[in-house]
């Protein structure tokens, strides 16, 4: 039985139903990204639990004690989907008498002495600190011996990394490092400089979780690749010269840069392209020769270097080949007075290519020539 008050309350709704249909708006079909889900752990039976707890072998993810005692982090597998924004990673490593060492390897070798021992070894020239920059998209590698740690007052290290990014030509990048304080400071300095460029649309910074250096594995692989070829080239040079080249020699920083140029120009990937071709769109077209060769280079026809002995003097001088000009399509030649870039060179006969006495006189390094 319905009272009059209830009838009055329901009456307007009844009237609306009689006057026309009530339209219910259907939800539009939504599209969702297919993301990875955490592994679903199935609950075992009571009998399985008891049998497992006798030995806790093999490892079972549903066993709390197994996870607490033997569990490892999720493996950092290679992603099947590449980032649409190129990732450029940076890290530091060391060149010692024994070869190239990562930071963790140096810490193990030096033991409790740690940073203080590294600083002393660097001051004496026994250890060189190096910066590695690697584009994880194109696989281009760049390595530099740096005379100081982290972001220095002149921002020399940051400018080296910025020049590498400039050569890559990316307008959007993600800068990635591990969480070591000095390299993080350098990363933020590089990002600050890049953000001031009008050609850069987007610059982001990224870091792995605390104490998870393995997530920066692409850079670790880069160090490993550089280590192998650098050691090979150095041993070959020493064999040709019949002399040991110490780590504090001016030739070593140039050799490190040359190592990366060869890797970028010659190492072909699964796509059939080299790292150089992926960025430049063409193959490396300069003439290859042995690092440390004595060559003849042509003097310019104009400018302060032209005609050092007058109009009747030589047009060619001797120097040592130490690498390629990355952007100027030239050869880098070390001389007793410094370093020059030249577009035309001639190789000497084999018996005149390797001169230990000439190489011993070289003193110019990449950072000693930066102001010039």
PDB file of N, CA and C in Angstrom, residues 157-248:
ATOM      1  N   UNK A 157      85.479  18.911 -18.564  1.00  0.00           N
ATOM      2  CA  UNK A 157      84.907  17.563 -18.760  1.00  0.00           C
ATOM      3  C   UNK A 157      83.505  17.658 -19.347  1.00  0.00           C
ATOM      4  N   UNK A 158      82.715  18.599 -18.824  1.00  0.00           N
ATOM      5  CA  UNK A 158      81.344  18.766 -19.321  1.00  0.00           C
ATOM      6  C   UNK A 158      81.350  19.179 -20.791  1.00  0.00           C
ATOM      7  N   UNK A 159      82.284  20.033 -21.171  1.00  0.00           N
ATOM      8  CA  UNK A 159      82.346  20.492 -22.557  1.00  0.00           C
ATOM      9  C   UNK A 159      82.758  19.362 -23.501  1.00  0.00           C
ATOM     10  N   UNK A 160      83.572  18.434 -23.010  1.00  0.00           N
ATOM     11  CA  UNK A 160      83.909  17.263 -23.828  1.00  0.00           C
ATOM     12  C   UNK A 160      82.655  16.442 -24.129  1.00  0.00           C
ATOM     13  N   UNK A 161      81.854  16.188 -23.084  1.00  0.00           N
ATOM     14  CA  UNK A 161      80.618  15.422 -23.273  1.00  0.00           C
ATOM     15  C   UNK A 161      79.631  16.177 -24.148  1.00  0.00           C
ATOM     16  N   UNK A 162      79.548  17.488 -23.973  1.00  0.00           N
ATOM     17  CA  UNK A 162      78.648  18.309 -24.795  1.00  0.00           C
ATOM     18  C   UNK A 162      79.066  18.238 -26.270  1.00  0.00           C
ATOM     19  N   UNK A 163      80.374  18.280 -26.546  1.00  0.00           N
ATOM     20  CA  UNK A 163      80.858  18.175 -27.926  1.00  0.00           C
ATOM     21  C   UNK A 163      80.494  16.814 -28.528  1.00  0.00           C
ATOM     22  N   UNK A 164      80.540  15.763 -27.718  1.00  0.00           N
ATOM     23  CA  UNK A 164      80.145  14.432 -28.198  1.00  0.00           C
ATOM     24  C   UNK A 164      78.664  14.407 -28.567  1.00  0.00           C
ATOM     25  N   UNK A 165      77.828  15.001 -27.707  1.00  0.00           N
ATOM     26  CA  UNK A 165      76.391  15.047 -27.981  1.00  0.00           C
ATOM     27  C   UNK A 165      76.120  15.895 -29.223  1.00  0.00           C
ATOM     28  N   UNK A 166      76.854  16.978 -29.371  1.00  0.00           N
ATOM     29  CA  UNK A 166      76.686  17.837 -30.541  1.00  0.00           C
ATOM     30  C   UNK A 166      76.990  17.063 -31.827  1.00  0.00           C
ATOM     31  N   UNK A 167      78.051  16.243 -31.802  1.00  0.00           N
ATOM     32  CA  UNK A 167      78.389  15.455 -32.982  1.00  0.00           C
ATOM     33  C   UNK A 167      77.298  14.439 -33.313  1.00  0.00           C
ATOM     34  N   UNK A 168      76.659  13.893 -32.276  1.00  0.00           N
ATOM     35  CA  UNK A 168      75.593  12.912 -32.497  1.00  0.00           C
ATOM     36  C   UNK A 168      74.385  13.534 -33.184  1.00  0.00           C
ATOM     37  N   UNK A 169      74.158  14.831 -32.946  1.00  0.00           N
ATOM     38  CA  UNK A 169      73.085  15.531 -33.637  1.00  0.00           C
ATOM     39  C   UNK A 169      71.694  15.331 -33.071  1.00  0.00           C
ATOM     40  N   UNK A 170      71.562  14.733 -31.883  1.00  0.00           N
ATOM     41  CA  UNK A 170      70.235  14.523 -31.303  1.00  0.00           C
ATOM     42  C   UNK A 170      69.657  15.854 -30.811  1.00  0.00           C
ATOM     43  N   UNK A 171      68.361  16.035 -30.971  1.00  0.00           N
ATOM     44  CA  UNK A 171      67.689  17.221 -30.426  1.00  0.00           C
ATOM     45  C   UNK A 171      66.954  16.911 -29.128  1.00  0.00           C
ATOM     46  N   UNK A 172      66.786  15.620 -28.841  1.00  0.00           N
ATOM     47  CA  UNK A 172      66.188  15.185 -27.567  1.00  0.00           C
ATOM     48  C   UNK A 172      67.050  14.057 -27.019  1.00  0.00           C
ATOM     49  N   UNK A 173      67.441  14.139 -25.775  1.00  0.00           N
ATOM     50  CA  UNK A 173      68.249  13.068 -25.189  1.00  0.00           C
ATOM     51  C   UNK A 173      67.884  12.858 -23.723  1.00  0.00           C
ATOM     52  N   UNK A 174      68.232  11.669 -23.243  1.00  0.00           N
ATOM     53  CA  UNK A 174      68.189  11.353 -21.813  1.00  0.00           C
ATOM     54  C   UNK A 174      69.625  11.082 -21.387  1.00  0.00           C
ATOM     55  N   UNK A 175      70.125  11.842 -20.426  1.00  0.00           N
ATOM     56  CA  UNK A 175      71.473  11.631 -19.900  1.00  0.00           C
ATOM     57  C   UNK A 175      71.375  10.676 -18.722  1.00  0.00           C
ATOM     58  N   UNK A 176      72.192   9.624 -18.756  1.00  0.00           N
ATOM     59  CA  UNK A 176      72.110   8.601 -17.719  1.00  0.00           C
ATOM     60  C   UNK A 176      73.489   8.302 -17.151  1.00  0.00           C
ATOM     61  N   UNK A 177      73.592   8.211 -15.829  1.00  0.00           N
ATOM     62  CA  UNK A 177      74.825   7.815 -15.146  1.00  0.00           C
ATOM     63  C   UNK A 177      74.446   6.955 -13.956  1.00  0.00           C
ATOM     64  N   UNK A 178      75.467   6.450 -13.258  1.00  0.00           N
ATOM     65  CA  UNK A 178      75.178   5.807 -11.982  1.00  0.00           C
ATOM     66  C   UNK A 178      75.101   6.892 -10.908  1.00  0.00           C
ATOM     67  N   UNK A 179      75.092   6.477  -9.650  1.00  0.00           N
ATOM     68  CA  UNK A 179      74.847   7.434  -8.568  1.00  0.00           C
ATOM     69  C   UNK A 179      76.106   7.942  -7.879  1.00  0.00           C
ATOM     70  N   UNK A 180      77.279   7.710  -8.478  1.00  0.00           N
ATOM     71  CA  UNK A 180      78.502   8.238  -7.889  1.00  0.00           C
ATOM     72  C   UNK A 180      78.482   9.772  -7.948  1.00  0.00           C
ATOM     73  N   UNK A 181      78.837  10.406  -6.837  1.00  0.00           N
ATOM     74  CA  UNK A 181      78.594  11.844  -6.678  1.00  0.00           C
ATOM     75  C   UNK A 181      79.242  12.688  -7.774  1.00  0.00           C
ATOM     76  N   UNK A 182      80.491  12.400  -8.107  1.00  0.00           N
ATOM     77  CA  UNK A 182      81.203  13.217  -9.087  1.00  0.00           C
ATOM     78  C   UNK A 182      80.568  13.120 -10.468  1.00  0.00           C
ATOM     79  N   UNK A 183      80.187  11.913 -10.890  1.00  0.00           N
ATOM     80  CA  UNK A 183      79.611  11.754 -12.227  1.00  0.00           C
ATOM     81  C   UNK A 183      78.203  12.328 -12.286  1.00  0.00           C
ATOM     82  N   UNK A 184      77.474  12.301 -11.160  1.00  0.00           N
ATOM     83  CA  UNK A 184      76.136  12.916 -11.114  1.00  0.00           C
ATOM     84  C   UNK A 184      76.256  14.431 -11.288  1.00  0.00           C
ATOM     85  N   UNK A 185      77.245  15.039 -10.617  1.00  0.00           N
ATOM     86  CA  UNK A 185      77.466  16.483 -10.762  1.00  0.00           C
ATOM     87  C   UNK A 185      77.814  16.831 -12.206  1.00  0.00           C
ATOM     88  N   UNK A 186      78.618  15.987 -12.836  1.00  0.00           N
ATOM     89  CA  UNK A 186      78.989  16.210 -14.236  1.00  0.00           C
ATOM     90  C   UNK A 186      77.765  16.091 -15.138  1.00  0.00           C
ATOM     91  N   UNK A 187      76.920  15.105 -14.865  1.00  0.00           N
ATOM     92  CA  UNK A 187      75.702  14.914 -15.670  1.00  0.00           C
ATOM     93  C   UNK A 187      74.805  16.149 -15.633  1.00  0.00           C
ATOM     94  N   UNK A 188      74.617  16.697 -14.449  1.00  0.00           N
ATOM     95  CA  UNK A 188      73.752  17.876 -14.320  1.00  0.00           C
ATOM     96  C   UNK A 188      74.375  19.102 -14.985  1.00  0.00           C
ATOM     97  N   UNK A 189      75.698  19.199 -14.960  1.00  0.00           N
ATOM     98  CA  UNK A 189      76.355  20.316 -15.647  1.00  0.00           C
ATOM     99  C   UNK A 189      76.170  20.190 -17.162  1.00  0.00           C
ATOM    100  N   UNK A 190      76.329  18.970 -17.693  1.00  0.00           N
ATOM    101  CA  UNK A 190      76.132  18.744 -19.124  1.00  0.00           C
ATOM    102  C   UNK A 190      74.689  19.076 -19.510  1.00  0.00           C
ATOM    103  N   UNK A 191      73.734  18.628 -18.678  1.00  0.00           N
ATOM    104  CA  UNK A 191      72.324  18.908 -18.964  1.00  0.00           C
ATOM    105  C   UNK A 191      72.052  20.406 -18.967  1.00  0.00           C
ATOM    106  N   UNK A 192      72.653  21.129 -18.042  1.00  0.00           N
ATOM    107  CA  UNK A 192      72.447  22.576 -17.964  1.00  0.00           C
ATOM    108  C   UNK A 192      72.964  23.275 -19.225  1.00  0.00           C
ATOM    109  N   UNK A 193      74.144  22.859 -19.687  1.00  0.00           N
ATOM    110  CA  UNK A 193      74.702  23.477 -20.902  1.00  0.00           C
ATOM    111  C   UNK A 193      73.837  23.160 -22.109  1.00  0.00           C
ATOM    112  N   UNK A 194      73.392  21.899 -22.211  1.00  0.00           N
ATOM    113  CA  UNK A 194      72.582  21.498 -23.364  1.00  0.00           C
ATOM    114  C   UNK A 194      71.232  22.203 -23.385  1.00  0.00           C
ATOM    115  N   UNK A 195      70.645  22.442 -22.213  1.00  0.00           N
ATOM    116  CA  UNK A 195      69.338  23.108 -22.155  1.00  0.00           C
ATOM    117  C   UNK A 195      69.405  24.554 -22.638  1.00  0.00           C
ATOM    118  N   UNK A 196      70.607  25.128 -22.618  1.00  0.00           N
ATOM    119  CA  UNK A 196      70.769  26.502 -23.094  1.00  0.00           C
ATOM    120  C   UNK A 196      70.842  26.578 -24.614  1.00  0.00           C
ATOM    121  N   UNK A 197      71.003  25.428 -25.271  1.00  0.00           N
ATOM    122  CA  UNK A 197      71.066  25.405 -26.729  1.00  0.00           C
ATOM    123  C   UNK A 197      69.662  25.543 -27.309  1.00  0.00           C
ATOM    124  N   UNK A 198      69.518  26.356 -28.323  1.00  0.00           N
ATOM    125  CA  UNK A 198      68.229  26.508 -28.988  1.00  0.00           C
ATOM    126  C   UNK A 198      67.892  25.279 -29.817  1.00  0.00           C
ATOM    127  N   UNK A 199      68.912  24.526 -30.232  1.00  0.00           N
ATOM    128  CA  UNK A 199      68.673  23.349 -31.075  1.00  0.00           C
ATOM    129  C   UNK A 199      68.169  22.144 -30.283  1.00  0.00           C
ATOM    130  N   UNK A 200      68.278  22.190 -28.959  1.00  0.00           N
ATOM    131  CA  UNK A 200      67.830  21.059 -28.129  1.00  0.00           C
ATOM    132  C   UNK A 200      66.384  21.261 -27.707  1.00  0.00           C
ATOM    133  N   UNK A 201      65.529  20.299 -28.054  1.00  0.00           N
ATOM    134  CA  UNK A 201      64.115  20.386 -27.696  1.00  0.00           C
ATOM    135  C   UNK A 201      63.840  19.870 -26.286  1.00  0.00           C
ATOM    136  N   UNK A 202      64.601  18.858 -25.886  1.00  0.00           N
ATOM    137  CA  UNK A 202      64.292  18.217 -24.604  1.00  0.00           C
ATOM    138  C   UNK A 202      65.541  17.534 -24.066  1.00  0.00           C
ATOM    139  N   UNK A 203      65.916  17.839 -22.840  1.00  0.00           N
ATOM    140  CA  UNK A 203      67.050  17.198 -22.169  1.00  0.00           C
ATOM    141  C   UNK A 203      66.574  16.695 -20.818  1.00  0.00           C
ATOM    142  N   UNK A 204      66.671  15.383 -20.604  1.00  0.00           N
ATOM    143  CA  UNK A 204      66.258  14.780 -19.339  1.00  0.00           C
ATOM    144  C   UNK A 204      67.461  14.089 -18.695  1.00  0.00           C
ATOM    145  N   UNK A 205      67.379  13.892 -17.396  1.00  0.00           N
ATOM    146  CA  UNK A 205      68.420  13.146 -16.689  1.00  0.00           C
ATOM    147  C   UNK A 205      67.781  11.922 -16.052  1.00  0.00           C
ATOM    148  N   UNK A 206      68.565  10.872 -15.964  1.00  0.00           N
ATOM    149  CA  UNK A 206      68.064   9.602 -15.430  1.00  0.00           C
ATOM    150  C   UNK A 206      69.166   8.934 -14.635  1.00  0.00           C
ATOM    151  N   UNK A 207      68.781   8.224 -13.593  1.00  0.00           N
ATOM    152  CA  UNK A 207      69.755   7.505 -12.760  1.00  0.00           C
ATOM    153  C   UNK A 207      69.158   6.171 -12.342  1.00  0.00           C
ATOM    154  N   UNK A 208      69.991   5.162 -12.124  1.00  0.00           N
ATOM    155  CA  UNK A 208      69.481   3.874 -11.627  1.00  0.00           C
ATOM    156  C   UNK A 208      69.081   3.997 -10.170  1.00  0.00           C
ATOM    157  N   UNK A 209      68.387   2.990  -9.679  1.00  0.00           N
ATOM    158  CA  UNK A 209      68.058   2.963  -8.256  1.00  0.00           C
ATOM    159  C   UNK A 209      69.342   2.909  -7.432  1.00  0.00           C
ATOM    160  N   UNK A 210      69.272   3.394  -6.210  1.00  0.00           N
ATOM    161  CA  UNK A 210      70.463   3.438  -5.353  1.00  0.00           C
ATOM    162  C   UNK A 210      71.098   2.057  -5.235  1.00  0.00           C
ATOM    163  N   UNK A 211      72.433   2.017  -5.419  1.00  0.00           N
ATOM    164  CA  UNK A 211      73.244   0.805  -5.300  1.00  0.00           C
ATOM    165  C   UNK A 211      72.925  -0.241  -6.372  1.00  0.00           C
ATOM    166  N   UNK A 212      72.255   0.169  -7.460  1.00  0.00           N
ATOM    167  CA  UNK A 212      71.937  -0.762  -8.550  1.00  0.00           C
ATOM    168  C   UNK A 212      72.726  -0.366  -9.784  1.00  0.00           C
ATOM    169  N   UNK A 213      74.047  -0.506  -9.726  1.00  0.00           N
ATOM    170  CA  UNK A 213      74.893  -0.071 -10.840  1.00  0.00           C
ATOM    171  C   UNK A 213      74.697  -0.931 -12.080  1.00  0.00           C
ATOM    172  N   UNK A 214      74.159  -2.153 -11.924  1.00  0.00           N
ATOM    173  CA  UNK A 214      74.000  -3.036 -13.074  1.00  0.00           C
ATOM    174  C   UNK A 214      72.999  -2.490 -14.086  1.00  0.00           C
ATOM    175  N   UNK A 215      72.074  -1.612 -13.628  1.00  0.00           N
ATOM    176  CA  UNK A 215      71.104  -1.058 -14.557  1.00  0.00           C
ATOM    177  C   UNK A 215      71.749  -0.054 -15.494  1.00  0.00           C
ATOM    178  N   UNK A 216      73.015   0.279 -15.255  1.00  0.00           N
ATOM    179  CA  UNK A 216      73.771   1.126 -16.174  1.00  0.00           C
ATOM    180  C   UNK A 216      74.686   0.250 -17.032  1.00  0.00           C
ATOM    181  N   UNK A 217      74.188  -0.944 -17.359  1.00  0.00           N
ATOM    182  CA  UNK A 217      75.009  -1.962 -18.012  1.00  0.00           C
ATOM    183  C   UNK A 217      75.487  -1.595 -19.389  1.00  0.00           C
ATOM    184  N   UNK A 218      74.721  -0.759 -20.128  1.00  0.00           N
ATOM    185  CA  UNK A 218      75.149  -0.372 -21.462  1.00  0.00           C
ATOM    186  C   UNK A 218      76.469   0.365 -21.449  1.00  0.00           C
ATOM    187  N   UNK A 219      76.715   1.144 -20.404  1.00  0.00           N
ATOM    188  CA  UNK A 219      77.969   1.877 -20.281  1.00  0.00           C
ATOM    189  C   UNK A 219      79.089   0.927 -19.869  1.00  0.00           C
ATOM    190  N   UNK A 220      78.786  -0.020 -18.975  1.00  0.00           N
ATOM    191  CA  UNK A 220      79.786  -1.014 -18.569  1.00  0.00           C
ATOM    192  C   UNK A 220      80.264  -1.820 -19.778  1.00  0.00           C
ATOM    193  N   UNK A 221      79.336  -2.159 -20.658  1.00  0.00           N
ATOM    194  CA  UNK A 221      79.706  -2.881 -21.878  1.00  0.00           C
ATOM    195  C   UNK A 221      80.619  -2.014 -22.742  1.00  0.00           C
ATOM    196  N   UNK A 222      80.314  -0.713 -22.815  1.00  0.00           N
ATOM    197  CA  UNK A 222      81.145   0.201 -23.586  1.00  0.00           C
ATOM    198  C   UNK A 222      82.579   0.235 -23.083  1.00  0.00           C
ATOM    199  N   UNK A 223      82.740   0.267 -21.762  1.00  0.00           N
ATOM    200  CA  UNK A 223      84.088   0.269 -21.174  1.00  0.00           C
ATOM    201  C   UNK A 223      84.820  -1.014 -21.534  1.00  0.00           C
ATOM    202  N   UNK A 224      84.106  -2.120 -21.493  1.00  0.00           N
ATOM    203  CA  UNK A 224      84.720  -3.412 -21.828  1.00  0.00           C
ATOM    204  C   UNK A 224      85.185  -3.433 -23.280  1.00  0.00           C
ATOM    205  N   UNK A 225      84.371  -2.887 -24.192  1.00  0.00           N
ATOM    206  CA  UNK A 225      84.738  -2.865 -25.610  1.00  0.00           C
ATOM    207  C   UNK A 225      85.973  -2.001 -25.830  1.00  0.00           C
ATOM    208  N   UNK A 226      85.980  -0.819 -25.212  1.00  0.00           N
ATOM    209  CA  UNK A 226      87.116   0.097 -25.367  1.00  0.00           C
ATOM    210  C   UNK A 226      88.380  -0.535 -24.794  1.00  0.00           C
ATOM    211  N   UNK A 227      88.245  -1.189 -23.642  1.00  0.00           N
ATOM    212  CA  UNK A 227      89.403  -1.798 -22.990  1.00  0.00           C
ATOM    213  C   UNK A 227      90.125  -2.771 -23.916  1.00  0.00           C
ATOM    214  N   UNK A 228      89.377  -3.631 -24.591  1.00  0.00           N
ATOM    215  CA  UNK A 228      90.005  -4.644 -25.436  1.00  0.00           C
ATOM    216  C   UNK A 228      90.796  -4.056 -26.585  1.00  0.00           C
ATOM    217  N   UNK A 229      90.174  -3.128 -27.336  1.00  0.00           N
ATOM    218  CA  UNK A 229      90.871  -2.575 -28.498  1.00  0.00           C
ATOM    219  C   UNK A 229      91.987  -1.620 -28.086  1.00  0.00           C
ATOM    220  N   UNK A 230      91.794  -0.861 -27.024  1.00  0.00           N
ATOM    221  CA  UNK A 230      92.843   0.057 -26.557  1.00  0.00           C
ATOM    222  C   UNK A 230      94.105  -0.731 -26.185  1.00  0.00           C
ATOM    223  N   UNK A 231      93.918  -1.810 -25.451  1.00  0.00           N
ATOM    224  CA  UNK A 231      95.063  -2.631 -25.056  1.00  0.00           C
ATOM    225  C   UNK A 231      95.768  -3.209 -26.276  1.00  0.00           C
ATOM    226  N   UNK A 232      94.982  -3.662 -27.266  1.00  0.00           N
ATOM    227  CA  UNK A 232      95.546  -4.244 -28.486  1.00  0.00           C
ATOM    228  C   UNK A 232      96.363  -3.217 -29.263  1.00  0.00           C
ATOM    229  N   UNK A 233      95.800  -2.018 -29.442  1.00  0.00           N
ATOM    230  CA  UNK A 233      96.499  -0.976 -30.196  1.00  0.00           C
ATOM    231  C   UNK A 233      97.771  -0.530 -29.481  1.00  0.00           C
ATOM    232  N   UNK A 234      97.714  -0.436 -28.168  1.00  0.00           N
ATOM    233  CA  UNK A 234      98.892  -0.011 -27.405  1.00  0.00           C
ATOM    234  C   UNK A 234     100.009  -1.054 -27.511  1.00  0.00           C
ATOM    235  N   UNK A 235      99.655  -2.326 -27.410  1.00  0.00           N
ATOM    236  CA  UNK A 235     100.651  -3.385 -27.543  1.00  0.00           C
ATOM    237  C   UNK A 235     101.257  -3.407 -28.949  1.00  0.00           C
ATOM    238  N   UNK A 236     100.421  -3.162 -29.959  1.00  0.00           N
ATOM    239  CA  UNK A 236     100.921  -3.139 -31.341  1.00  0.00           C
ATOM    240  C   UNK A 236     101.894  -1.977 -31.533  1.00  0.00           C
ATOM    241  N   UNK A 237     101.551  -0.801 -30.984  1.00  0.00           N
ATOM    242  CA  UNK A 237     102.435   0.359 -31.100  1.00  0.00           C
ATOM    243  C   UNK A 237     103.776   0.089 -30.424  1.00  0.00           C
ATOM    244  N   UNK A 238     103.734  -0.500 -29.229  1.00  0.00           N
ATOM    245  CA  UNK A 238     104.971  -0.813 -28.504  1.00  0.00           C
ATOM    246  C   UNK A 238     105.818  -1.823 -29.269  1.00  0.00           C
ATOM    247  N   UNK A 239     105.146  -2.767 -29.928  1.00  0.00           N
ATOM    248  CA  UNK A 239     105.884  -3.759 -30.719  1.00  0.00           C
ATOM    249  C   UNK A 239     106.583  -3.099 -31.901  1.00  0.00           C
ATOM    250  N   UNK A 240     105.907  -2.154 -32.553  1.00  0.00           N
ATOM    251  CA  UNK A 240     106.510  -1.475 -33.701  1.00  0.00           C
ATOM    252  C   UNK A 240     107.664  -0.563 -33.279  1.00  0.00           C
ATOM    253  N   UNK A 241     107.515   0.094 -32.122  1.00  0.00           N
ATOM    254  CA  UNK A 241     108.545   1.014 -31.658  1.00  0.00           C
ATOM    255  C   UNK A 241     109.693   0.292 -30.962  1.00  0.00           C
ATOM    256  N   UNK A 242     109.397  -0.900 -30.445  1.00  0.00           N
ATOM    257  CA  UNK A 242     110.395  -1.598 -29.643  1.00  0.00           C
ATOM    258  C   UNK A 242     110.603  -0.930 -28.302  1.00  0.00           C
ATOM    259  N   UNK A 243     109.599  -0.160 -27.851  1.00  0.00           N
ATOM    260  CA  UNK A 243     109.683   0.569 -26.586  1.00  0.00           C
ATOM    261  C   UNK A 243     108.361   0.448 -25.835  1.00  0.00           C
ATOM    262  N   UNK A 244     108.428   0.539 -24.507  1.00  0.00           N
ATOM    263  CA  UNK A 244     107.212   0.566 -23.694  1.00  0.00           C
ATOM    264  C   UNK A 244     106.675   1.995 -23.639  1.00  0.00           C
ATOM    265  N   UNK A 245     105.379   2.162 -23.854  1.00  0.00           N
ATOM    266  CA  UNK A 245     104.740   3.481 -23.776  1.00  0.00           C
ATOM    267  C   UNK A 245     104.066   3.595 -22.412  1.00  0.00           C
ATOM    268  N   UNK A 246     104.563   4.455 -21.541  1.00  0.00           N
ATOM    269  CA  UNK A 246     104.030   4.587 -20.190  1.00  0.00           C
ATOM    270  C   UNK A 246     102.695   5.311 -20.213  1.00  0.00           C
ATOM    271  N   UNK A 247     101.923   5.130 -19.152  1.00  0.00           N
ATOM    272  CA  UNK A 247     100.583   5.713 -19.101  1.00  0.00           C
ATOM    273  C   UNK A 247     100.604   7.232 -19.050  1.00  0.00           C
ATOM    274  N   UNK A 248     101.712   7.826 -18.584  1.00  0.00           N
ATOM    275  CA  UNK A 248     101.752   9.279 -18.490  1.00  0.00           C
ATOM    276  C   UNK A 248     102.302   9.932 -19.760  1.00  0.00           C
TER     277      UNK A 248
END
